[in-house]
Short mmCIF file of C-alpha atoms and ligand atoms in Angstrom, two decimals:
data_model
loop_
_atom_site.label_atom_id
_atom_site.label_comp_id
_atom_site.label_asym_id
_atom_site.label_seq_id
_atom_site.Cartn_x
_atom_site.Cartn_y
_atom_site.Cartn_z
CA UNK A 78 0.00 0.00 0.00
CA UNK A 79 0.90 3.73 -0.78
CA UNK A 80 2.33 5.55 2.16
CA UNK A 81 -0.07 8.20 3.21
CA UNK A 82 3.01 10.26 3.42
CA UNK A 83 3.20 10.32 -0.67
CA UNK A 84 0.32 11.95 -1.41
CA UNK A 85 1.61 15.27 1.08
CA UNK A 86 3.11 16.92 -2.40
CA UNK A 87 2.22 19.61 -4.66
CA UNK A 88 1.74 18.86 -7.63
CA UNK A 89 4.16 20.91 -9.96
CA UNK A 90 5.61 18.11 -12.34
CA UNK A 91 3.90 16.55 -15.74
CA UNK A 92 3.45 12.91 -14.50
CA UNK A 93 3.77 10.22 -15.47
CA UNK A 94 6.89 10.76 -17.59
CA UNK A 95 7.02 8.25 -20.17
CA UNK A 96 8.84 5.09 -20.20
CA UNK A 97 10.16 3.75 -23.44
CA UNK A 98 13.03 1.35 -24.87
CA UNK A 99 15.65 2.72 -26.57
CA UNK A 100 15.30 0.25 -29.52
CA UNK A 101 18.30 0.83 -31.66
CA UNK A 102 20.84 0.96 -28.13
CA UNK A 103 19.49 -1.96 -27.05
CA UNK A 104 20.15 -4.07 -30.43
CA UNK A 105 23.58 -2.49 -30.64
CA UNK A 106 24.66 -3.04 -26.76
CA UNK A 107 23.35 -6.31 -26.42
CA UNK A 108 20.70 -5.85 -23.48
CA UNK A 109 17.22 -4.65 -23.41
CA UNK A 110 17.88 -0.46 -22.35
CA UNK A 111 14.19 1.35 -21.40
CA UNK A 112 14.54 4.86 -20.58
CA UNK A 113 11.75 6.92 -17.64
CA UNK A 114 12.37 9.94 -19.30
CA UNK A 115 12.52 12.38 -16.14
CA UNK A 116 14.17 14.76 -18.46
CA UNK A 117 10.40 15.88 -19.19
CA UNK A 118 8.85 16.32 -16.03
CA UNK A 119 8.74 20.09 -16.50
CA UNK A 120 10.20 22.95 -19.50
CA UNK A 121 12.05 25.12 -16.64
CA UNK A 122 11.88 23.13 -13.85
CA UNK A 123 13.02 19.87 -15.99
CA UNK A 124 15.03 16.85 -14.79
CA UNK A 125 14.84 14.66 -11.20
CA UNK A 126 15.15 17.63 -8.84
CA UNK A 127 11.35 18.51 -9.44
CA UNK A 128 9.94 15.32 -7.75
CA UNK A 129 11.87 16.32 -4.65
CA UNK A 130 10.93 19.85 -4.82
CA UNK A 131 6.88 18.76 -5.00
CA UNK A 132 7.76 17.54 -1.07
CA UNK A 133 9.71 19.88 -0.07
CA UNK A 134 8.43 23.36 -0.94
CA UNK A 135 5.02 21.73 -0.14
CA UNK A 136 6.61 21.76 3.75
CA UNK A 137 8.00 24.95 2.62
CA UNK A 138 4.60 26.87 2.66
CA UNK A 139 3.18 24.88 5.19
CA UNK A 140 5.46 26.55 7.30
CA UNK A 141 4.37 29.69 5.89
CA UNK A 142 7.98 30.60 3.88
CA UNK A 143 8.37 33.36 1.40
CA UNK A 144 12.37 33.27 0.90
CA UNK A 145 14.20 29.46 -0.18
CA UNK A 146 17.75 29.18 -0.08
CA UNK A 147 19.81 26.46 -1.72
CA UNK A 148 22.49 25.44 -2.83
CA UNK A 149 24.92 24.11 -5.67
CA UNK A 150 27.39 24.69 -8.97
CA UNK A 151 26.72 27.75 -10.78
CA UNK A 152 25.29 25.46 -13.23
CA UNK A 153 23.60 23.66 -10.57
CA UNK A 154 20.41 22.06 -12.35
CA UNK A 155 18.88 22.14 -8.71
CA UNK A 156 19.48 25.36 -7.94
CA UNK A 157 17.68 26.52 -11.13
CA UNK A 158 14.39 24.21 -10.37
CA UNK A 159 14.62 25.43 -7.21
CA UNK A 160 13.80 29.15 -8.17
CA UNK A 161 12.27 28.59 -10.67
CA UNK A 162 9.21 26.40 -8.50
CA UNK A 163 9.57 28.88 -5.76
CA UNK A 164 9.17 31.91 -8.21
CA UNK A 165 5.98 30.23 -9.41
CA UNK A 166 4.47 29.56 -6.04
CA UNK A 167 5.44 33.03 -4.82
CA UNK A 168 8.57 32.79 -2.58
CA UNK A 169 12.07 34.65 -3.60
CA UNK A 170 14.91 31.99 -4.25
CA UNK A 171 18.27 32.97 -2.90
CA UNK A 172 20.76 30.52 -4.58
CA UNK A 173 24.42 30.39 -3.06
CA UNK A 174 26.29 29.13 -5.75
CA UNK A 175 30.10 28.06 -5.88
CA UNK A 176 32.23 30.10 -8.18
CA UNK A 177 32.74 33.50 -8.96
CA UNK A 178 30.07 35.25 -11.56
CA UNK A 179 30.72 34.73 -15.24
CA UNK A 180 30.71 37.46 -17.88
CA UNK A 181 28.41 35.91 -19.63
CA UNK A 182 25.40 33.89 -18.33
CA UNK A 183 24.05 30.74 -19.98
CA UNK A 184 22.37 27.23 -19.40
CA UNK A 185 21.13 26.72 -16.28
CA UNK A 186 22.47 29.77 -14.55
CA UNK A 187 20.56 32.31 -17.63
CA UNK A 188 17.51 30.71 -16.25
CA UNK A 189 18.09 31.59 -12.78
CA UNK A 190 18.76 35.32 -13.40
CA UNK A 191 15.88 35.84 -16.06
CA UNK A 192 13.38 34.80 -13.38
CA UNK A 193 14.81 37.25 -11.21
CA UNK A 194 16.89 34.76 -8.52
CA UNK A 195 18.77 36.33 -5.80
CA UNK A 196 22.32 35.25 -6.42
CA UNK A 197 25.33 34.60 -3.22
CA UNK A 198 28.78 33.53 -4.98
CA UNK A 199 30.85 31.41 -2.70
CA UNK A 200 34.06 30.47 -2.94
CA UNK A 201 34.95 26.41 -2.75
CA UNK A 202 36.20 27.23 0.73
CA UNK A 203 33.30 28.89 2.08
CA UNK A 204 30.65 26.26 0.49
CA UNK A 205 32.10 23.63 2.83
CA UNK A 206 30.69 25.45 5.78
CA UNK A 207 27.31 25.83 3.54
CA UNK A 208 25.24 25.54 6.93
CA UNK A 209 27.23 28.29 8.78
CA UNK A 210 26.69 30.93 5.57
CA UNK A 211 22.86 29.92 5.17
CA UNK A 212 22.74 30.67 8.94
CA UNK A 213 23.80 34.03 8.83
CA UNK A 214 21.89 35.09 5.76
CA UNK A 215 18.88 33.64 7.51
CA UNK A 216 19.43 35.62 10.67
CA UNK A 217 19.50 39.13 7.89
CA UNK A 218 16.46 38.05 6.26
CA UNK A 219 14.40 37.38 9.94
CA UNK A 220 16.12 40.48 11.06
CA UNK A 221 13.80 41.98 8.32
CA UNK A 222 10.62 39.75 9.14
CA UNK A 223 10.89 37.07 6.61
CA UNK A 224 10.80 33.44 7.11
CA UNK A 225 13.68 31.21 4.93
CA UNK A 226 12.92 27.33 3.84
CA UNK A 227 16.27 25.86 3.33
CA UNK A 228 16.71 23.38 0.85
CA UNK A 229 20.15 21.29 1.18
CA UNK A 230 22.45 20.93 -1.43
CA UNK A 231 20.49 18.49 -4.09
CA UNK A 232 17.55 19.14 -2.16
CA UNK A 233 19.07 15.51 -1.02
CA UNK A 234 16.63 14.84 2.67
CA UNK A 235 14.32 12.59 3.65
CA UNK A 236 11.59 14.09 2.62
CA UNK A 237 13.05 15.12 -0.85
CA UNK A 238 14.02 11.74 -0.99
CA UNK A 239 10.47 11.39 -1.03
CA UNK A 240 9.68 11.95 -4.34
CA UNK A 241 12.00 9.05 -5.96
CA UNK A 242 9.71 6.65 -3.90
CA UNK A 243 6.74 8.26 -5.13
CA UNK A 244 8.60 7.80 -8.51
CA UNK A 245 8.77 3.79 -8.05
CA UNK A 246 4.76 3.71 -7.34
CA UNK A 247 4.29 5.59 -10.59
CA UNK A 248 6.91 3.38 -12.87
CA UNK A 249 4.92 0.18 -10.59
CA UNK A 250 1.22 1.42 -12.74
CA UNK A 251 3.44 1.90 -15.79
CA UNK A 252 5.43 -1.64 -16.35
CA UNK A 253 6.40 -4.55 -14.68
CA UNK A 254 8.81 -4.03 -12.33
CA UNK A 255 9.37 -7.85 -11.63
CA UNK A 256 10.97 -8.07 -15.24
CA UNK A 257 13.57 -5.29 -14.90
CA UNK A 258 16.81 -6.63 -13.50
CA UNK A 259 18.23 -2.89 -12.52
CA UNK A 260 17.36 0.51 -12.38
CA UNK A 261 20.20 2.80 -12.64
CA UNK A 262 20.42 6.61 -12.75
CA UNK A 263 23.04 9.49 -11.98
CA UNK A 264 24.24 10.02 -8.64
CA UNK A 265 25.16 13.11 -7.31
CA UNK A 266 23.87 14.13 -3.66
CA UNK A 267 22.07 10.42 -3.23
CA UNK A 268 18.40 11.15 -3.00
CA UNK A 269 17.15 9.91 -6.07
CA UNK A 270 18.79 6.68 -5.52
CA UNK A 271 17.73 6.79 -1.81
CA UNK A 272 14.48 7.14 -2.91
CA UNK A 273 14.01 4.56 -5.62
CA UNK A 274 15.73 2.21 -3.34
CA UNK A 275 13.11 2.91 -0.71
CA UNK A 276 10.19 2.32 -3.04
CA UNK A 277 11.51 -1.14 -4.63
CA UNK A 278 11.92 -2.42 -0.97
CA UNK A 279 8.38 -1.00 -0.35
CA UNK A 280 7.23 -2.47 -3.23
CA UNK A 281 9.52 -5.95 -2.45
CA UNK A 282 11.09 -6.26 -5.72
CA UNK A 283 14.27 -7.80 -6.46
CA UNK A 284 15.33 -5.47 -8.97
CA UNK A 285 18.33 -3.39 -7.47
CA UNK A 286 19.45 0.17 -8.04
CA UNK A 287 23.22 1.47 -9.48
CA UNK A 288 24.30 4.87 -8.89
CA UNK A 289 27.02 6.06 -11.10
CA UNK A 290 28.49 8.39 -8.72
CA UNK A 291 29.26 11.71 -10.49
CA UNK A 292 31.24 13.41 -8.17
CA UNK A 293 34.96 12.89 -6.73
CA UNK A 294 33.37 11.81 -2.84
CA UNK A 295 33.97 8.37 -2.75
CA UNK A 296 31.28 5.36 -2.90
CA UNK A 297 31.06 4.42 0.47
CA UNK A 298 30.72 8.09 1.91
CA UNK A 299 27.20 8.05 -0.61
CA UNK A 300 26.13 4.74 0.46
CA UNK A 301 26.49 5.49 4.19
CA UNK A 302 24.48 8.73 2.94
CA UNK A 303 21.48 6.59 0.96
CA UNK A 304 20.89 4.43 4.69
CA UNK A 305 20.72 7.65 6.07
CA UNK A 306 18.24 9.03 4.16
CA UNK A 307 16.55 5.70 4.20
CA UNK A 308 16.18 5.33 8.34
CA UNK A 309 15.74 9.01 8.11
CA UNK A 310 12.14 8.08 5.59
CA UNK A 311 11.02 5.95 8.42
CA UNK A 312 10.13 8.69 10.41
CA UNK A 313 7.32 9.51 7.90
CA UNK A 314 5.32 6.41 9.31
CA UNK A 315 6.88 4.19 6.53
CA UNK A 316 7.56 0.65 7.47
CA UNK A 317 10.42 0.21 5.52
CA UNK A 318 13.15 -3.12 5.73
CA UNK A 319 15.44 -1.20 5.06
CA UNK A 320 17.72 -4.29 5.43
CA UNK A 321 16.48 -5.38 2.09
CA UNK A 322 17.75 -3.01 0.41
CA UNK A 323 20.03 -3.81 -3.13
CA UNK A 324 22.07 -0.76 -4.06
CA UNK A 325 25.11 -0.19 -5.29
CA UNK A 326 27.43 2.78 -5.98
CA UNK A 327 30.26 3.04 -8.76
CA UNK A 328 32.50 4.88 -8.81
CA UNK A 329 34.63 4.23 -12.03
CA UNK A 330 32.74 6.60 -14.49
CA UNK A 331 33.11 10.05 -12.80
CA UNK A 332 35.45 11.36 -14.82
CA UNK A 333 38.39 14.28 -14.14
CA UNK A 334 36.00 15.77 -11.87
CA UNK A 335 32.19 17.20 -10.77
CA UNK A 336 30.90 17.95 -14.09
CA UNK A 337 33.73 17.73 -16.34
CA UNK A 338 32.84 15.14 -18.86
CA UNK A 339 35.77 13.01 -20.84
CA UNK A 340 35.88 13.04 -24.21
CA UNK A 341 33.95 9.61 -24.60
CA UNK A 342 30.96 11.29 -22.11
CA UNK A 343 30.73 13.45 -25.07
CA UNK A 344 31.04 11.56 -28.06
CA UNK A 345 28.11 9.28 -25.97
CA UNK A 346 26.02 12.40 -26.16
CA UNK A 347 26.68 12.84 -29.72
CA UNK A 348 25.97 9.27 -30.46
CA UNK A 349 22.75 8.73 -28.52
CA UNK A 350 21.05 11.91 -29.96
CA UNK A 351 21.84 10.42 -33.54
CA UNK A 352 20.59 7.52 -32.75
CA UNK A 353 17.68 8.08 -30.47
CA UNK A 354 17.47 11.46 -31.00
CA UNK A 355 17.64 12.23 -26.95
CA UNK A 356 19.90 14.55 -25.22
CA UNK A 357 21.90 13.89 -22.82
CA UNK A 358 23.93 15.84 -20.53
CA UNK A 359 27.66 16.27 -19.73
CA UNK A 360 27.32 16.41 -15.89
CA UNK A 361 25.30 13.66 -15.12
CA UNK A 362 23.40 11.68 -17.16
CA UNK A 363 25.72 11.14 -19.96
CA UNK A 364 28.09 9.80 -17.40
CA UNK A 365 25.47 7.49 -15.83
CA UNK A 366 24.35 5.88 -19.16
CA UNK A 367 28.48 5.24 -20.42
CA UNK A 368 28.47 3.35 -16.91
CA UNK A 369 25.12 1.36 -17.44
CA UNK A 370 26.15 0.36 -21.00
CA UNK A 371 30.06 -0.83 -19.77
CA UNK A 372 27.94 -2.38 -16.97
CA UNK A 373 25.31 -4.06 -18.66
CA UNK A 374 26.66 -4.67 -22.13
CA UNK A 375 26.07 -8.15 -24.08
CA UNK A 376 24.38 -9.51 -20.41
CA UNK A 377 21.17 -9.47 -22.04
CA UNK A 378 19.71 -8.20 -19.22
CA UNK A 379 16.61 -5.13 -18.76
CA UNK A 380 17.83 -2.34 -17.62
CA UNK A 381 15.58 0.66 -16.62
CA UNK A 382 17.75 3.95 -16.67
CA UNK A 383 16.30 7.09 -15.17
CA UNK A 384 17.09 9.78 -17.38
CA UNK A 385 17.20 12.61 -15.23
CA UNK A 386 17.65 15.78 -16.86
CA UNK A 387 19.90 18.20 -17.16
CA UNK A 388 19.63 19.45 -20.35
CA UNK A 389 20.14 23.41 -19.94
CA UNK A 390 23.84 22.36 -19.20
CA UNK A 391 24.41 21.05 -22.47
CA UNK A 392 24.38 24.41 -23.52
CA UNK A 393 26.78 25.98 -20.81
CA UNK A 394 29.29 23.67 -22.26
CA UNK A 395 28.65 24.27 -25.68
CA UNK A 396 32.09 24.74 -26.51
CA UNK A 397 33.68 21.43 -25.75
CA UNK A 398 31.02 19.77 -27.43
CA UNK A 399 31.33 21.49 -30.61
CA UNK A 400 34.88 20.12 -31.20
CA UNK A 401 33.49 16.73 -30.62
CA UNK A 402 30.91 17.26 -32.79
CA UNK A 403 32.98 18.92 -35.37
CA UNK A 404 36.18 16.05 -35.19
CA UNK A 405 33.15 13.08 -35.07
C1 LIG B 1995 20.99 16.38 -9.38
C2 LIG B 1995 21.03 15.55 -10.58
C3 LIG B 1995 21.29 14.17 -10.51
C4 LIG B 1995 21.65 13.48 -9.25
O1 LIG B 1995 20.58 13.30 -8.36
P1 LIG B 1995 20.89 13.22 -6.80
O2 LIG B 1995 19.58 12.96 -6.20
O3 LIG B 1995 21.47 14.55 -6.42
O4 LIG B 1995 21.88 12.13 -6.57
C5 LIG B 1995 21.27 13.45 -11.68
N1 LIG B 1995 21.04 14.03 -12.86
C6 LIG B 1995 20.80 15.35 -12.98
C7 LIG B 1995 20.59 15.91 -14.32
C8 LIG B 1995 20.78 16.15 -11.84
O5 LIG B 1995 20.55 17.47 -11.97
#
């Protein structure tokens, strides 16, 4: 049965995304590749951060908010749903982003300034004491009689986690889950994966979940992170065996670093939008998918891979894939 807890959401996202095989992939990898295409949830507030955000800015104006802060990248993908949701529902976004300003702004971090997003740079420094800076902005902005939501980095808590379990109950109406052998997806702050991995154990189905870890923190510092968010769900009245849980975290297709793709990330993206005409990302989900296909390649196995957005970064790194494009 549904948690009663799931249905405590807005709703903001167009669901159900579709799920669909990727028919020419699959013939030429050599397993059966379906696709929950995530990357349509929403036009500005696209991608997997958008399920989490229908939880948590849902508490946010139960609690009577009208300023958000977050967290990220300057092309931080959450950071841009983040404001852009909160614009629409009537609460200013303040987004402390890492880095310095660029002259010119693009992808994700155009959106955020269009909409009219309050915008702290932070150095790299200064962003590992997030908590301590979001503390002392909060104090300015109550000094002045406002009340702050804060969203953590990924929007990556128990109850943002929410919305990947809510996720598995939707895919559960839309296929058979007893058929698919994984799920896998991108992993970069752990709450999607916490939160399909809390649904399938719900749900009590074999199938396991792979995150390809994205970022340079190592595996076990993410799975330690995914049981945390997972004890942390059964507050929410949730029964959840959370000792049945089958997830795994790799760590072999992050690349140089947080969102700097390789040169194979990007011929990837250039290949899958020829073939299947779908765009992937260089930050996340083009790294996820290269991992699922070295992963699950001539296994014949069906594989369920949660494309989750990211597209407005494409375009912030427009350069780097025109020279692939251009040499392919
Ligand atoms: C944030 C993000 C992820 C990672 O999700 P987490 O829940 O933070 O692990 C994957 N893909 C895209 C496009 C994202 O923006």
């Amino acid at each position: 049965m549904k948690p009663r807890i799931l249905n405590q959401k807005l709703n903001l996202a167009l669901l159900p995304t579709p799920i669909k095989k990727l028919e020419k992939l699959s013939e030429e990898y050599g397993f059966d590749l379906y696709v929950k295409e995530d990357d349509m949830t929403h036009f500005l507030a696209s991608g997997n951060k958008i399920r989490k955000l229908e939880y948590l800015l849902k508490n946010a104006k139960d609690e009577g908010a009208d300023i958000t802060f977050t967290c990220g990248g300057v092309q931080s993908n959450h950071c841009r749903a983040t404001a852009v949701l909160s614009k629409m529902l009537g609460m200013q976004p303040v987004l402390f982003l890492r880095g310095t300003e660029p002259d010119v702004f693009n992808g994700n971090l155009l959106v955020d300034k269009l909409i009219g997003s309050e915008i702290v740079y932070v150095t790299p420094e200064q962003y590992q004491n997030i908590d301590e800076i979001f503390q002392e902005y909060k104090e300015k902005y109550e000094a002045k009689g406002k009340k702050v939501y804060v969203i953590p980095e990924g929007g990556s808590n128990s109850i943002g986690a929410l919305g990947y379990m809510n996720a598995v109950f939707e895919m559960n109406e839309q296929t058979d889950l007893d058929e698919i052998d994984a799920i896998c997806c991108a992993l970069g702050s752990g709450g999607t994966v916490a939160g399909l991995v809390a649904g399938l154990v719900l749900l009590d189905k074999k199938c396991g979940v792979v995150g390809f870890n994205v970022t340079k923190t190592d595996r076990e510092k993410f799975l330690d992170k995914v049981f945390y968010l997972l004890n942390g769900m059964k507050n929410f009245e949730i029964d959840l065996k959370v000792e049945n849980a089958k997830v795994e975290v790799i760590d072999d297709f992050s690349g140089p670093a947080y969102a700097v793709p390789t040169e194979e990330d990007l011929k990837l993206i250039k290949h899958v939008a020829e073939t299947e005409t779908m765009i992937l990302d260089p930050v996340y989900t083009s790294k996820a998918l290269r991992g699922t296909i070295e992963t699950f390649k001539n296994t014949g196995k069906k594989v369920l891979f949660i494309h989750t957005g990211g597209t407005f970064g494409l375009f912030a790194q427009a350069e780097g894939m025109t020279d692939v494009i251009k040499s392919y």
